[in-house]
Coordinates of N, CA and C in Angstrom, one line a residue:
M1 N -119.8 22.4 -113.4 CA -120.4 21.1 -113.5 C -121.7 21.1 -114.3
N2 N -122.4 22.2 -114.3 CA -123.7 22.3 -115.0 C -123.4 22.1 -116.5
K3 N -122.3 22.4 -117.0 CA -121.9 22.2 -118.4 C -121.9 20.7 -118.8
W4 N -121.6 19.9 -117.8 CA -121.4 18.5 -118.0 C -122.5 17.7 -117.4
A5 N -123.7 18.2 -117.4 CA -124.8 17.5 -116.7 C -125.0 16.1 -117.3
D6 N -124.7 15.9 -118.6 CA -124.9 14.7 -119.3 C -123.7 13.7 -119.3
K7 N -122.7 14.1 -118.5 CA -121.4 13.3 -118.5 C -121.2 12.7 -117.1
K8 N -120.5 11.6 -117.2 CA -120.0 11.0 -115.9 C -118.8 11.7 -115.4
L9 N -118.8 12.2 -114.2 CA -117.7 12.9 -113.7 C -117.1 12.1 -112.6
I10 N -115.8 12.0 -112.6 CA -115.0 11.3 -111.6 C -113.9 12.2 -111.1
A11 N -113.5 11.9 -109.9 CA -112.2 12.5 -109.4 C -111.5 11.3 -108.7
F12 N -110.2 11.2 -109.0 CA -109.4 10.2 -108.3 C -108.2 10.9 -107.7
C13 N -107.7 10.3 -106.6 CA -106.5 10.8 -106.0 C -105.7 9.6 -105.6
V14 N -104.4 9.9 -105.4 CA -103.5 9.0 -104.9 C -102.9 9.5 -103.6
G15 N -102.4 8.5 -102.8 CA -101.8 9.0 -101.5 C -101.1 7.8 -100.9
G16 N -100.4 8.1 -99.8 CA -99.6 7.1 -99.1 C -100.4 6.2 -98.1
S17 N -101.7 6.5 -97.9 CA -102.5 5.8 -96.9 C -103.0 4.5 -97.5
P18 N -103.1 3.5 -96.7 CA -103.8 2.3 -97.2 C -105.3 2.6 -97.5
I19 N -105.9 1.8 -98.4 CA -107.2 2.1 -98.9 C -108.3 2.0 -97.8
D20 N -108.0 1.3 -96.7 CA -109.0 1.2 -95.6 C -108.9 2.3 -94.5
N21 N -108.1 3.3 -94.8 CA -107.9 4.4 -93.8 C -109.2 5.2 -93.8
P22 N -109.9 5.3 -92.7 CA -111.2 6.1 -92.7 C -111.0 7.6 -93.0
E23 N -109.8 8.1 -92.8 CA -109.6 9.5 -93.1 C -109.7 9.9 -94.6
I24 N -109.6 8.9 -95.4 CA -109.6 9.1 -96.9 C -111.0 9.6 -97.3
D25 N -112.1 8.9 -96.8 CA -113.4 9.3 -97.1 C -113.7 10.7 -96.6
I26 N -113.3 11.0 -95.4 CA -113.5 12.3 -94.8 C -112.8 13.4 -95.7
A27 N -111.6 13.1 -96.1 CA -110.8 14.1 -97.0 C -111.5 14.3 -98.3
L28 N -112.0 13.2 -98.9 CA -112.7 13.3 -100.2 C -113.9 14.1 -100.1
K29 N -114.7 13.9 -99.0 CA -115.9 14.7 -98.8 C -115.7 16.1 -98.6
R30 N -114.5 16.5 -98.0 CA -114.2 17.9 -97.8 C -114.0 18.7 -99.1
N31 N -113.7 18.0 -100.1 CA -113.3 18.6 -101.4 C -114.6 18.9 -102.2
F32 N -115.7 18.4 -101.9 CA -116.9 18.6 -102.7 C -118.1 18.9 -101.8
N33 N -118.9 19.9 -102.2 CA -120.1 20.1 -101.4 C -121.1 19.0 -101.7
E34 N -122.3 19.1 -101.0 CA -123.3 18.0 -101.2 C -123.7 17.8 -102.6
F35 N -124.0 18.8 -103.3 CA -124.4 18.7 -104.7 C -123.3 18.1 -105.5
E36 N -122.1 18.5 -105.4 CA -121.0 17.9 -106.1 C -120.8 16.5 -105.8
Q37 N -120.9 16.1 -104.5 CA -120.8 14.7 -104.1 C -121.8 13.8 -104.8
N38 N -123.0 14.3 -105.1 CA -124.0 13.6 -105.8 C -123.7 13.5 -107.3
R39 N -122.8 14.4 -107.8 CA -122.5 14.4 -109.3 C -121.2 13.8 -109.6
V40 N -120.2 13.8 -108.7 CA -118.9 13.3 -108.9 C -118.6 12.0 -108.1
K41 N -118.3 11.0 -108.8 CA -117.9 9.7 -108.2 C -116.4 9.9 -107.9
T42 N -116.0 9.6 -106.6 CA -114.6 9.7 -106.2 C -114.0 8.4 -106.0
F43 N -112.7 8.3 -106.3 CA -111.9 7.1 -106.1 C -110.6 7.4 -105.5
Y44 N -110.1 6.5 -104.7 CA -108.8 6.7 -104.0 C -107.9 5.5 -104.4
C45 N -106.7 5.8 -104.8 CA -105.7 4.7 -105.2 C -104.5 4.9 -104.4
P46 N -104.2 3.9 -103.5 CA -103.0 4.0 -102.7 C -101.8 4.0 -103.5
G47 N -100.8 4.8 -103.1 CA -99.6 4.9 -103.8 C -98.4 4.5 -103.0
G48 N -97.7 5.5 -102.5 CA -96.5 5.2 -101.7 C -95.8 6.5 -101.2
F49 N -94.6 6.3 -100.8 CA -93.8 7.3 -100.2 C -92.3 7.0 -100.6
N50 N -91.7 8.0 -101.3 CA -90.3 7.7 -101.8 C -89.4 8.8 -101.4
Y51 N -88.6 8.6 -100.3 CA -87.7 9.6 -99.8 C -86.6 9.9 -100.8
E52 N -86.2 8.9 -101.6 CA -85.1 9.0 -102.5 C -85.4 10.1 -103.6
K53 N -86.7 10.3 -103.9 CA -87.1 11.2 -104.9 C -87.6 12.6 -104.4
M54 N -87.5 12.7 -103.1 CA -87.9 14.0 -102.4 C -86.8 15.0 -102.4
S55 N -87.2 16.3 -102.5 CA -86.2 17.4 -102.3 C -85.7 17.4 -100.9
I56 N -84.6 18.0 -100.7 CA -84.0 18.1 -99.4 C -85.0 18.8 -98.4
P57 N -85.6 19.9 -98.8 CA -86.5 20.6 -97.8 C -87.7 19.7 -97.5
S58 N -88.2 18.9 -98.4 CA -89.3 18.0 -98.1 C -88.9 16.9 -97.2
K59 N -87.7 16.3 -97.4 CA -87.1 15.3 -96.5 C -87.0 15.8 -95.1
L60 N -86.4 17.0 -95.0 CA -86.2 17.6 -93.6 C -87.6 17.9 -93.0
M61 N -88.6 18.3 -93.7 CA -89.9 18.6 -93.1 C -90.5 17.2 -92.6
M62 N -90.3 16.2 -93.4 CA -90.9 14.9 -93.0 C -90.1 14.4 -91.8
K63 N -88.8 14.5 -91.7 CA -88.1 14.0 -90.6 C -88.5 14.8 -89.3
M64 N -88.8 16.1 -89.4 CA -89.2 16.9 -88.3 C -90.6 16.4 -87.8
F65 N -91.5 16.1 -88.8 CA -92.8 15.6 -88.5 C -92.8 14.3 -87.8
I66 N -92.0 13.4 -88.3 CA -91.8 12.1 -87.7 C -91.3 12.2 -86.3
K67 N -90.3 13.0 -86.1 CA -89.7 13.2 -84.8 C -90.8 13.7 -83.8
T68 N -91.6 14.7 -84.2 CA -92.6 15.3 -83.4 C -93.7 14.2 -83.1
L69 N -94.1 13.4 -84.1 CA -95.1 12.4 -83.9 C -94.6 11.3 -83.0
K70 N -93.3 10.9 -83.1 CA -92.8 9.9 -82.2 C -92.7 10.4 -80.8
A71 N -92.5 11.7 -80.6 CA -92.4 12.2 -79.2 C -93.7 12.4 -78.5
K72 N -94.8 12.4 -79.3 CA -96.1 12.6 -78.8 C -96.5 11.5 -77.8
K73 N -97.0 11.9 -76.7 CA -97.5 10.9 -75.7 C -98.9 10.5 -76.0
D74 N -99.3 9.4 -75.7 CA -100.6 8.9 -75.9 C -101.1 8.9 -77.4
K75 N -100.2 8.4 -78.2 CA -100.5 8.4 -79.7 C -101.7 7.4 -79.9
T76 N -102.5 7.8 -80.9 CA -103.6 6.9 -81.3 C -103.0 5.8 -82.1
E77 N -103.8 4.7 -82.3 CA -103.3 3.6 -83.1 C -103.0 4.1 -84.5
A78 N -103.8 5.0 -85.1 CA -103.6 5.5 -86.4 C -102.2 6.2 -86.5
E79 N -101.9 7.0 -85.4 CA -100.6 7.7 -85.4 C -99.5 6.7 -85.3
E80 N -99.6 5.7 -84.5 CA -98.6 4.7 -84.4 C -98.3 4.0 -85.8
I81 N -99.4 3.7 -86.5 CA -99.2 3.1 -87.8 C -98.6 4.1 -88.8
M82 N -99.0 5.4 -88.7 CA -98.4 6.4 -89.5 C -96.9 6.5 -89.3
V83 N -96.4 6.5 -88.1 CA -95.0 6.6 -87.8 C -94.3 5.5 -88.4
K84 N -94.8 4.3 -88.3 CA -94.1 3.1 -88.9 C -94.1 3.3 -90.5
M85 N -95.2 3.7 -91.0 CA -95.3 3.8 -92.5 C -94.4 4.9 -93.1
I86 N -94.4 6.1 -92.5 CA -93.6 7.2 -93.1 C -92.2 7.3 -92.7
S87 N -91.7 6.3 -91.9 CA -90.3 6.4 -91.4 C -89.4 5.9 -92.5
S88 N -89.9 5.3 -93.5 CA -89.0 4.9 -94.7 C -89.9 4.8 -95.9
S89 N -89.2 4.7 -97.1 CA -89.9 4.7 -98.3 C -90.8 3.4 -98.4
Y90 N -91.9 3.4 -99.1 CA -92.7 2.2 -99.4 C -93.6 2.5 -100.6
D91 N -94.1 1.4 -101.1 CA -94.9 1.4 -102.3 C -96.0 0.4 -102.2
I92 N -97.3 0.9 -102.0 CA -98.4 0.0 -101.9 C -99.3 0.2 -103.1
S93 N -98.8 0.7 -104.1 CA -99.6 0.9 -105.3 C -99.9 -0.5 -106.0
D94 N -101.0 -0.6 -106.7 CA -101.3 -1.8 -107.4 C -102.3 -1.4 -108.5
K95 N -102.2 -2.0 -109.7 CA -103.1 -1.7 -110.8 C -104.5 -2.1 -110.5
K96 N -104.7 -3.0 -109.5 CA -106.1 -3.4 -109.2 C -106.9 -2.2 -108.7
Y97 N -106.3 -1.2 -108.2 CA -107.1 0.0 -107.7 C -107.7 0.8 -108.9
I98 N -107.2 0.6 -110.1 CA -107.7 1.3 -111.3 C -109.0 0.6 -111.7
E99 N -109.2 -0.7 -111.5 CA -110.3 -1.5 -112.0 C -111.7 -0.9 -111.6
P100 N -111.9 -0.4 -110.4 CA -113.2 0.2 -110.0 C -113.5 1.4 -110.9
I101 N -112.5 2.2 -111.2 CA -112.6 3.4 -112.0 C -113.1 2.9 -113.4
L102 N -112.4 2.0 -114.0 CA -112.7 1.5 -115.3 C -114.1 0.9 -115.3
Q103 N -114.5 0.1 -114.3 CA -115.8 -0.4 -114.3 C -116.9 0.6 -114.2
Y104 N -116.7 1.7 -113.5 CA -117.6 2.8 -113.4 C -117.8 3.5 -114.7
L105 N -116.7 3.7 -115.4 CA -116.7 4.4 -116.7 C -117.4 3.6 -117.8
R106 N -117.3 2.2 -117.7 CA -117.9 1.3 -118.7 C -119.4 1.2 -118.5
K107 N -120.0 1.6 -117.4 CA -121.4 1.5 -117.2 C -122.2 2.4 -118.1

């Protein structure tokens, strides 16, 4: 990072969680130490989940995970939502999530 002290640094990621999931910010902060967090602007872009494009081992792993999560007693609200979301394919991607990245780079 010291090599790029005069550059704008960004990191973006995509995932299947909605943009308002509080776990996203926690995960992004785990990837950078405090110095790096001050140097790198992070962005999250919601994507989706496509069982049709997954390999058979990945599908089986997800089915086992869903089954385990469904069987859990006293699920949190977040876990209930996750079960509903990952039980089938979905796409919550939108080009609007790219706009904050572009705005930041234009500054």
